[in-house]
């Protein structure tokens, strides 16, 4: 069997900022492009999160990885969060490692099972295939985490845009609380 040999490489993860160096791709999400994700309409086009990727070929022989830096903030009672996605190839797994800040990872299956895990520096989260995932910044500083996944997994954001997650993470009396999503399942 022949295989394409990639050159090994090293990148540096800045534990303070969460940024990767070198990074080959940067995605930026602002509130206005994900406004429907929140129950209340946002009133400003604030930067919510940035993604810093390592570039490798997107095949199932490789592992893609990135850091995400999610700013603190809220829309109504909902904390700033990522869009959330299933993997297009549903059985592809992923690992998250908390780098900075305090967060919640909301996980859900297509059948409506759900779970919330708490993220902090050093927390390691195994996301098995079939579980959609979204990160939420429940703290007052940026939330940064590193994620690595099988490179051909792909991102299915549309299913989450249509159905949402079964639960939301909101601020209640100054602390994060997990509450049912009143719009869950609405197409
Ligand atoms: Fe993922």
Coordinates of N, CA and C and ligand atoms in Angstrom, one line a residue:
X1 N 0.8 -1.2 0.0 CA 0.0 0.0 0.0 C 0.9 1.2 0.0
X2 N 0.6 2.2 -0.9 CA 1.3 3.4 -0.9 C 0.5 4.5 -0.1
X3 N 1.2 5.4 0.4 CA 0.6 6.5 1.1 C 1.4 7.7 0.9
X4 N 0.7 8.9 0.9 CA 1.4 10.1 0.8 C 2.0 10.5 2.1
X5 N 3.3 10.8 2.1 CA 4.0 11.1 3.4 C 3.9 12.6 3.6
X6 N 3.3 13.0 4.7 CA 3.3 14.5 5.1 C 4.6 14.7 5.9
X7 N 5.1 15.9 5.9 CA 6.2 16.3 6.7 C 5.6 16.5 8.2
X8 N 6.3 16.0 9.2 CA 5.9 16.2 10.5 C 6.0 17.7 10.8
X9 N 5.2 18.2 11.7 CA 5.4 19.6 12.1 C 5.0 19.9 13.5
X10 N 5.4 21.0 14.1 CA 5.1 21.4 15.4 C 4.4 22.7 15.4
X11 N 3.4 22.9 16.2 CA 2.7 24.2 16.3 C 2.8 24.6 17.8
X12 N 2.6 25.8 18.1 CA 2.6 26.3 19.5 C 1.2 26.8 19.9
X13 N 0.7 26.2 20.9 CA -0.6 26.6 21.4 C -0.4 27.6 22.6
X14 N -0.8 28.8 22.4 CA -0.6 29.8 23.5 C -1.7 29.6 24.5
X15 N -1.3 29.2 25.7 CA -2.2 28.8 26.8 C -2.9 30.1 27.3
X16 N -2.4 31.2 27.1 CA -3.0 32.5 27.5 C -4.1 32.9 26.6
X17 N -3.8 32.9 25.3 CA -4.8 33.4 24.3 C -5.6 32.3 23.6
X18 N -5.0 31.1 23.6 CA -5.7 30.0 22.9 C -5.3 30.0 21.5
X19 N -4.5 30.9 21.0 CA -4.2 30.9 19.6 C -3.1 29.9 19.2
X20 N -3.2 29.4 18.0 CA -2.2 28.5 17.5 C -1.2 29.2 16.6
X21 N 0.0 28.9 16.6 CA 1.0 29.5 15.7 C 1.9 28.4 15.2
X22 N 2.1 28.1 13.9 CA 1.3 28.9 12.9 C -0.1 28.4 12.7
X23 N -1.0 29.3 12.3 CA -2.3 28.9 12.0 C -2.6 29.2 10.5
X24 N -3.3 28.3 9.8 CA -3.4 28.4 8.4 C -4.8 28.9 7.9
X25 N -5.7 29.0 8.9 CA -7.1 29.4 8.5 C -7.7 30.0 9.7
X26 N -8.5 31.0 9.5 CA -9.1 31.7 10.7 C -10.5 31.9 10.3
X27 N -11.4 31.4 11.1 CA -12.9 31.7 10.9 C -13.3 32.6 12.0
X28 N -14.2 33.6 11.6 CA -14.7 34.5 12.6 C -16.2 34.5 12.5
X29 N -16.8 34.4 13.7 CA -18.3 34.4 13.7 C -18.8 35.6 14.5
X30 N -19.7 36.4 13.9 CA -20.2 37.5 14.6 C -21.7 37.3 14.9
X31 N -22.2 38.1 15.8 CA -23.6 37.8 16.3 C -24.6 37.9 15.2
X32 N -24.5 38.8 14.3 CA -25.5 39.0 13.3 C -25.6 37.8 12.3
X33 N -24.5 37.0 12.2 CA -24.6 35.9 11.2 C -25.1 34.6 12.0
X34 N -25.3 34.7 13.3 CA -25.8 33.6 14.0 C -26.9 34.0 14.9
X35 N -27.6 35.1 14.6 CA -28.6 35.7 15.5 C -29.7 34.7 15.8
X36 N -30.1 33.9 14.8 CA -31.3 33.0 15.0 C -31.0 31.9 16.0
X37 N -29.7 31.8 16.4 CA -29.3 30.7 17.3 C -29.8 31.1 18.7
X38 N -30.1 32.4 18.9 CA -30.5 32.9 20.3 C -32.0 33.2 20.3
X39 N -32.6 33.0 21.5 CA -34.0 33.3 21.6 C -34.3 34.7 21.3
X40 N -33.5 35.6 21.8 CA -33.7 37.1 21.6 C -32.8 37.5 20.4
X41 N -33.3 38.5 19.7 CA -32.4 39.0 18.6 C -31.3 39.8 19.1
X42 N -30.1 39.6 18.7 CA -29.0 40.5 19.1 C -29.1 41.9 18.6
X43 N -28.6 42.9 19.4 CA -28.7 44.3 19.0 C -27.4 44.9 18.5
X44 N -26.4 44.0 18.4 CA -25.1 44.5 17.9 C -24.3 43.4 17.2
X45 N -23.5 43.8 16.3 CA -22.8 42.8 15.5 C -21.4 42.5 16.1
X46 N -21.5 42.0 17.4 CA -20.3 41.7 18.2 C -19.6 40.5 17.7
X47 N -18.2 40.5 17.8 CA -17.5 39.2 17.5 C -17.8 38.2 18.6
X48 N -18.2 37.0 18.3 CA -18.5 36.0 19.3 C -17.3 35.0 19.4
X49 N -16.8 34.5 18.3 CA -15.7 33.6 18.4 C -14.8 33.5 17.1
X50 N -13.6 33.1 17.4 CA -12.7 32.9 16.3 C -12.1 31.5 16.4
X51 N -11.8 30.9 15.2 CA -11.3 29.5 15.1 C -9.9 29.6 14.4
X52 N -8.9 29.0 15.0 CA -7.6 28.9 14.4 C -7.2 27.5 14.1
X53 N -7.1 27.2 12.8 CA -6.9 25.8 12.4 C -5.5 25.4 12.0
X54 N -5.1 24.2 12.3 CA -4.0 23.6 11.6 C -4.4 23.0 10.3
X55 N -3.6 23.2 9.3 CA -4.0 22.7 7.9 C -3.4 21.4 7.6
X56 N -4.2 20.4 7.5 CA -3.8 19.1 6.9 C -4.9 18.6 5.9
X57 N -4.5 17.7 5.0 CA -5.6 17.2 4.1 C -6.8 16.6 4.8
X58 N -7.9 16.8 4.3 CA -9.2 16.4 5.0 C -9.6 15.0 4.6
X59 N -8.8 14.1 5.0 CA -9.1 12.7 4.7 C -9.2 11.9 6.0
X60 N -9.8 10.7 5.9 CA -9.9 9.9 7.2 C -8.6 9.4 7.7
X61 N -7.5 9.6 6.9 CA -6.2 9.2 7.4 C -5.6 10.3 8.3
X62 N -6.2 11.4 8.3 CA -5.6 12.6 9.0 C -6.5 13.0 10.2
X63 N -5.9 13.9 11.0 CA -6.7 14.4 12.2 C -6.6 16.0 12.0
X64 N -7.7 16.6 11.9 CA -7.8 18.0 11.9 C -7.8 18.5 13.3
X65 N -7.3 19.8 13.5 CA -7.5 20.3 14.9 C -7.5 21.8 14.8
X66 N -8.0 22.4 15.9 CA -8.1 23.9 15.9 C -8.2 24.3 17.4
X67 N -8.0 25.6 17.6 CA -8.4 26.2 18.8 C -9.6 27.1 18.5
X68 N -10.5 27.2 19.4 CA -11.6 28.2 19.4 C -11.5 29.1 20.5
X69 N -11.6 30.4 20.3 CA -11.6 31.4 21.3 C -13.0 32.1 21.3
X70 N -13.7 31.8 22.4 CA -15.1 32.3 22.5 C -15.2 33.4 23.5
X71 N -15.7 34.6 23.1 CA -15.7 35.7 23.9 C -16.8 35.6 25.0
X72 N -16.6 36.3 26.1 CA -17.7 36.3 27.1 C -18.8 37.3 26.7
X73 N -20.0 37.0 27.1 CA -21.1 37.9 26.7 C -22.4 37.2 26.8
X74 N -23.5 37.9 26.6 CA -24.8 37.3 26.6 C -25.7 37.9 25.5
X75 N -26.7 37.2 25.1 CA -27.8 37.8 24.3 C -29.0 37.4 25.1
X76 N -29.6 38.4 25.7 CA -30.6 38.2 26.7 C -30.0 37.4 27.9
X77 N -30.6 36.3 28.3 CA -30.0 35.5 29.4 C -29.1 34.4 28.8
X78 N -29.0 34.3 27.5 CA -28.1 33.2 26.9 C -26.7 33.6 26.8
X79 N -25.8 32.8 27.3 CA -24.4 33.1 27.1 C -23.9 33.0 25.7
X80 N -22.9 33.7 25.3 CA -22.3 33.6 24.0 C -21.9 32.1 23.8
X81 N -22.2 31.6 22.6 CA -21.9 30.2 22.3 C -21.5 30.0 20.8
X82 N -21.1 28.8 20.5 CA -20.8 28.5 19.1 C -22.1 28.0 18.4
X83 N -22.1 28.0 17.1 CA -23.3 27.5 16.4 C -23.7 26.1 16.8
X84 N -22.7 25.3 16.9 CA -22.9 23.9 17.2 C -23.2 23.1 15.9
X85 N -22.8 21.8 15.9 CA -23.0 21.0 14.7 C -22.9 19.5 15.0
X86 N -23.5 18.8 14.1 CA -23.2 17.3 14.0 C -22.1 17.2 13.0
X87 N -21.4 16.1 13.0 CA -20.5 15.8 11.9 C -21.3 15.3 10.7
X88 N -21.0 15.8 9.5 CA -21.7 15.3 8.3 C -21.6 13.8 8.2
X89 N -20.4 13.2 8.4 CA -20.3 11.8 8.6 C -20.5 11.5 10.1
X90 N -21.7 11.0 10.4 CA -22.2 11.0 11.8 C -21.3 10.3 12.8
X91 N -20.6 9.2 12.3 CA -19.9 8.4 13.3 C -18.6 8.9 13.7
X92 N -18.2 10.1 13.1 CA -16.8 10.6 13.4 C -16.8 11.3 14.8
X93 N -15.8 10.9 15.6 CA -15.6 11.3 16.9 C -14.7 12.5 17.0
X94 N -14.6 13.1 18.2 CA -13.8 14.3 18.4 C -13.4 14.4 19.8
X95 N -12.2 15.1 20.1 CA -11.8 15.3 21.5 C -11.6 16.8 21.7
X96 N -12.1 17.3 22.8 CA -11.9 18.7 23.2 C -11.0 18.8 24.4
X97 N -10.1 19.8 24.5 CA -9.4 20.0 25.7 C -9.5 21.5 26.1
X98 N -10.0 21.7 27.3 CA -10.2 23.1 27.8 C -8.8 23.7 28.0
X99 N -8.6 25.0 27.5 CA -7.3 25.7 27.6 C -7.5 26.9 28.6
X100 N -8.5 27.6 28.5 CA -8.7 28.8 29.3 C -10.2 29.1 29.5
X101 N -10.5 29.6 30.7 CA -11.8 30.1 30.9 C -12.8 29.0 31.4
X102 N -14.0 29.3 31.5 CA -15.0 28.4 32.1 C -16.2 28.3 31.0
X103 N -16.5 27.0 30.7 CA -17.5 26.8 29.7 C -18.4 25.6 29.9
X104 N -19.4 25.5 29.1 CA -20.3 24.4 29.1 C -20.3 23.8 27.7
X105 N -20.2 22.5 27.6 CA -20.4 21.8 26.3 C -21.7 21.2 26.3
X106 N -22.6 21.6 25.4 CA -23.9 21.0 25.2 C -23.8 19.9 24.1
X107 N -24.3 18.7 24.5 CA -24.2 17.6 23.5 C -25.6 17.1 23.3
X108 N -25.9 16.6 22.1 CA -27.3 16.1 21.9 C -27.2 15.1 20.7
X109 N -28.1 14.1 20.8 CA -28.2 13.1 19.7 C -29.4 13.5 18.8
X110 N -29.5 13.0 17.6 CA -30.7 13.3 16.8 C -32.0 12.8 17.5
X111 N -31.9 11.8 18.4 CA -33.0 11.3 19.1 C -33.4 12.2 20.3
X112 N -32.7 13.2 20.6 CA -33.0 14.1 21.7 C -32.4 13.8 23.0
X113 N -31.5 12.8 23.0 CA -30.7 12.6 24.3 C -29.8 13.8 24.4
X114 N -29.5 14.3 25.6 CA -28.6 15.4 25.7 C -27.8 15.3 27.0
X115 N -26.8 16.1 27.0 CA -25.9 16.1 28.2 C -25.1 17.5 28.2
X116 N -24.8 18.0 29.4 CA -24.0 19.2 29.5 C -22.7 18.8 30.3
X117 N -21.6 19.1 29.7 CA -20.3 18.9 30.4 C -19.7 20.3 30.7
X118 N -19.0 20.4 31.8 CA -18.4 21.7 32.2 C -16.9 21.7 31.7
X119 N -16.5 22.8 31.1 CA -15.2 22.9 30.5 C -14.4 23.9 31.4
X120 N -13.1 23.5 31.6 CA -12.2 24.4 32.3 C -10.8 24.0 31.8
X121 N -9.8 24.8 32.2 CA -8.4 24.5 31.7 C -8.0 23.0 32.1
X122 N -7.7 22.2 31.1 CA -7.3 20.9 31.4 C -8.4 19.8 31.3
X123 N -9.6 20.3 31.2 CA -10.7 19.2 31.1 C -10.6 18.6 29.7
X124 N -10.8 17.3 29.6 CA -10.7 16.6 28.3 C -12.1 16.0 28.1
X125 N -12.7 16.2 26.9 CA -14.0 15.8 26.6 C -14.0 14.9 25.4
X126 N -14.5 13.7 25.5 CA -14.6 12.8 24.4 C -16.0 12.9 23.8
X127 N -16.1 13.2 22.5 CA -17.4 13.4 21.9 C -17.5 12.2 20.9
X128 N -18.3 11.2 21.3 CA -18.5 10.0 20.4 C -19.2 10.4 19.1
X129 N -19.1 9.6 18.1 CA -20.0 9.8 16.9 C -21.4 9.9 17.3
X130 N -22.2 10.7 16.4 CA -23.6 10.8 16.6 C -24.1 11.9 17.6
X131 N -23.1 12.6 18.3 CA -23.5 13.6 19.2 C -23.1 15.0 18.6
X132 N -24.1 15.8 18.5 CA -23.9 17.2 18.1 C -23.3 17.9 19.3
X133 N -22.5 19.0 19.1 CA -21.8 19.6 20.2 C -21.8 21.1 19.9
X134 N -21.9 21.9 21.0 CA -21.8 23.3 21.0 C -21.1 23.7 22.3
X135 N -20.3 24.8 22.3 CA -19.7 25.3 23.4 C -20.2 26.6 23.9
X136 N -20.3 26.9 25.1 CA -20.9 28.1 25.7 C -19.9 28.7 26.7
X137 N -19.7 30.0 26.6 CA -18.8 30.6 27.6 C -19.6 31.1 28.8
X138 N -19.5 30.4 29.9 CA -20.3 30.8 31.1 C -19.5 31.7 32.0
X139 N -18.3 32.1 31.6 CA -17.4 32.9 32.5 C -17.3 34.3 32.1
X140 N -16.4 35.1 32.7 CA -16.2 36.5 32.4 C -15.0 36.8 31.6
X141 N -14.2 35.7 31.2 CA -13.0 35.9 30.4 C -13.2 35.0 29.1
X142 N -12.4 35.2 28.1 CA -12.5 34.3 26.9 C -12.4 32.8 27.3
X143 N -13.2 32.0 26.6 CA -13.1 30.6 26.8 C -12.3 30.1 25.6
X144 N -11.2 29.3 25.8 CA -10.4 28.8 24.7 C -10.4 27.3 24.9
X145 N -10.5 26.6 23.8 CA -10.3 25.1 23.9 C -9.7 24.6 22.6
X146 N -9.1 23.5 22.7 CA -8.4 22.8 21.5 C -9.3 21.6 21.1
X147 N -9.5 21.4 19.9 CA -10.3 20.3 19.4 C -9.6 19.5 18.3
X148 N -9.7 18.2 18.3 CA -9.1 17.4 17.2 C -10.1 16.3 16.8
X149 N -10.3 16.2 15.5 CA -11.3 15.3 15.0 C -10.8 14.6 13.7
X150 N -11.4 13.5 13.3 CA -11.1 12.8 12.1 C -11.4 13.7 10.9
X151 N -10.4 13.9 10.0 CA -10.5 15.0 9.1 C -11.6 15.0 8.1
X152 N -12.1 13.9 7.8 CA -13.2 13.9 6.8 C -14.6 14.1 7.4
X153 N -14.7 14.4 8.7 CA -16.0 14.4 9.4 C -16.9 15.4 8.8
X154 N -16.5 16.5 8.4 CA -17.4 17.6 7.9 C -18.2 18.2 9.0
X155 N -18.9 19.3 8.7 CA -19.7 20.0 9.7 C -21.1 20.1 9.1
X156 N -22.1 19.6 9.9 CA -23.5 19.8 9.5 C -24.1 20.8 10.5
X157 N -24.1 22.1 10.1 CA -24.7 23.1 11.0 C -26.2 23.2 10.8
X158 N -26.7 22.8 9.6 CA -28.1 23.0 9.2 C -29.0 22.3 10.1
X159 N -28.7 21.1 10.6 CA -29.6 20.4 11.5 C -29.8 21.1 12.8
X160 N -28.8 21.7 13.3 CA -28.9 22.5 14.5 C -29.6 23.8 14.2
X161 N -29.4 24.5 13.1 CA -30.1 25.7 12.8 C -31.6 25.4 12.7
X162 N -32.0 24.2 12.2 CA -33.4 23.9 12.1 C -34.0 23.5 13.5
X163 N -33.4 22.7 14.2 CA -34.0 22.1 15.4 C -33.5 22.6 16.7
X164 N -32.3 23.2 16.7 CA -31.7 23.7 18.0 C -31.2 22.5 18.8
X165 N -30.8 22.8 20.0 CA -30.4 21.8 21.0 C -31.6 21.7 22.0
X166 N -31.8 20.5 22.7 CA -32.9 20.3 23.6 C -32.8 21.3 24.8
X167 N -31.6 21.7 25.2 CA -31.4 22.6 26.3 C -30.6 23.8 26.0
X168 N -30.8 24.9 26.8 CA -30.0 26.1 26.7 C -29.2 26.3 27.9
X169 N -28.1 27.0 27.9 CA -27.4 27.4 29.1 C -27.6 28.9 29.2
X170 N -28.2 29.3 30.3 CA -28.6 30.7 30.6 C -28.1 31.1 31.9
X171 N -28.0 32.4 32.1 CA -27.6 33.0 33.4 C -28.9 33.1 34.3
X172 N -28.8 32.5 35.5 CA -29.9 32.6 36.4 C -29.3 32.9 37.8
X173 N -29.7 34.1 38.3 CA -29.2 34.6 39.6 C -27.7 34.6 39.6
X174 N -27.1 35.0 38.5 CA -25.6 35.2 38.4 C -24.8 33.9 38.1
X175 N -25.5 32.8 37.9 CA -24.8 31.6 37.7 C -25.4 30.8 36.5
X176 N -24.6 30.0 35.9 CA -25.1 29.2 34.7 C -26.2 28.2 35.1
X177 N -27.3 28.1 34.3 CA -28.3 27.1 34.6 C -28.7 26.5 33.2
X178 N -29.0 25.2 33.3 CA -29.4 24.5 32.1 C -30.9 24.4 32.1
X179 N -31.6 25.0 31.0 CA -33.0 25.0 31.0 C -33.5 24.4 29.6
X180 N -34.7 23.9 29.6 CA -35.2 23.4 28.3 C -35.3 24.5 27.2
X181 N -35.0 24.1 26.0 CA -35.1 25.1 24.9 C -36.6 25.1 24.4
X182 N -37.3 26.2 24.6 CA -38.7 26.2 24.1 C -38.9 26.1 22.6
X183 N -37.8 26.3 21.9 CA -37.9 26.2 20.4 C -37.4 24.9 19.9
X184 N -37.0 24.0 20.8 CA -36.4 22.7 20.3 C -37.3 22.0 19.4
X185 N -36.8 21.6 18.2 CA -37.6 20.8 17.3 C -38.4 21.5 16.3
X186 N -38.5 22.9 16.5 CA -39.3 23.7 15.6 C -38.5 23.8 14.3
X187 N -39.1 23.5 13.2 CA -38.4 23.6 11.9 C -38.7 25.0 11.3
Ligands
LIG1 FE1 -17.1 18.8 15.7

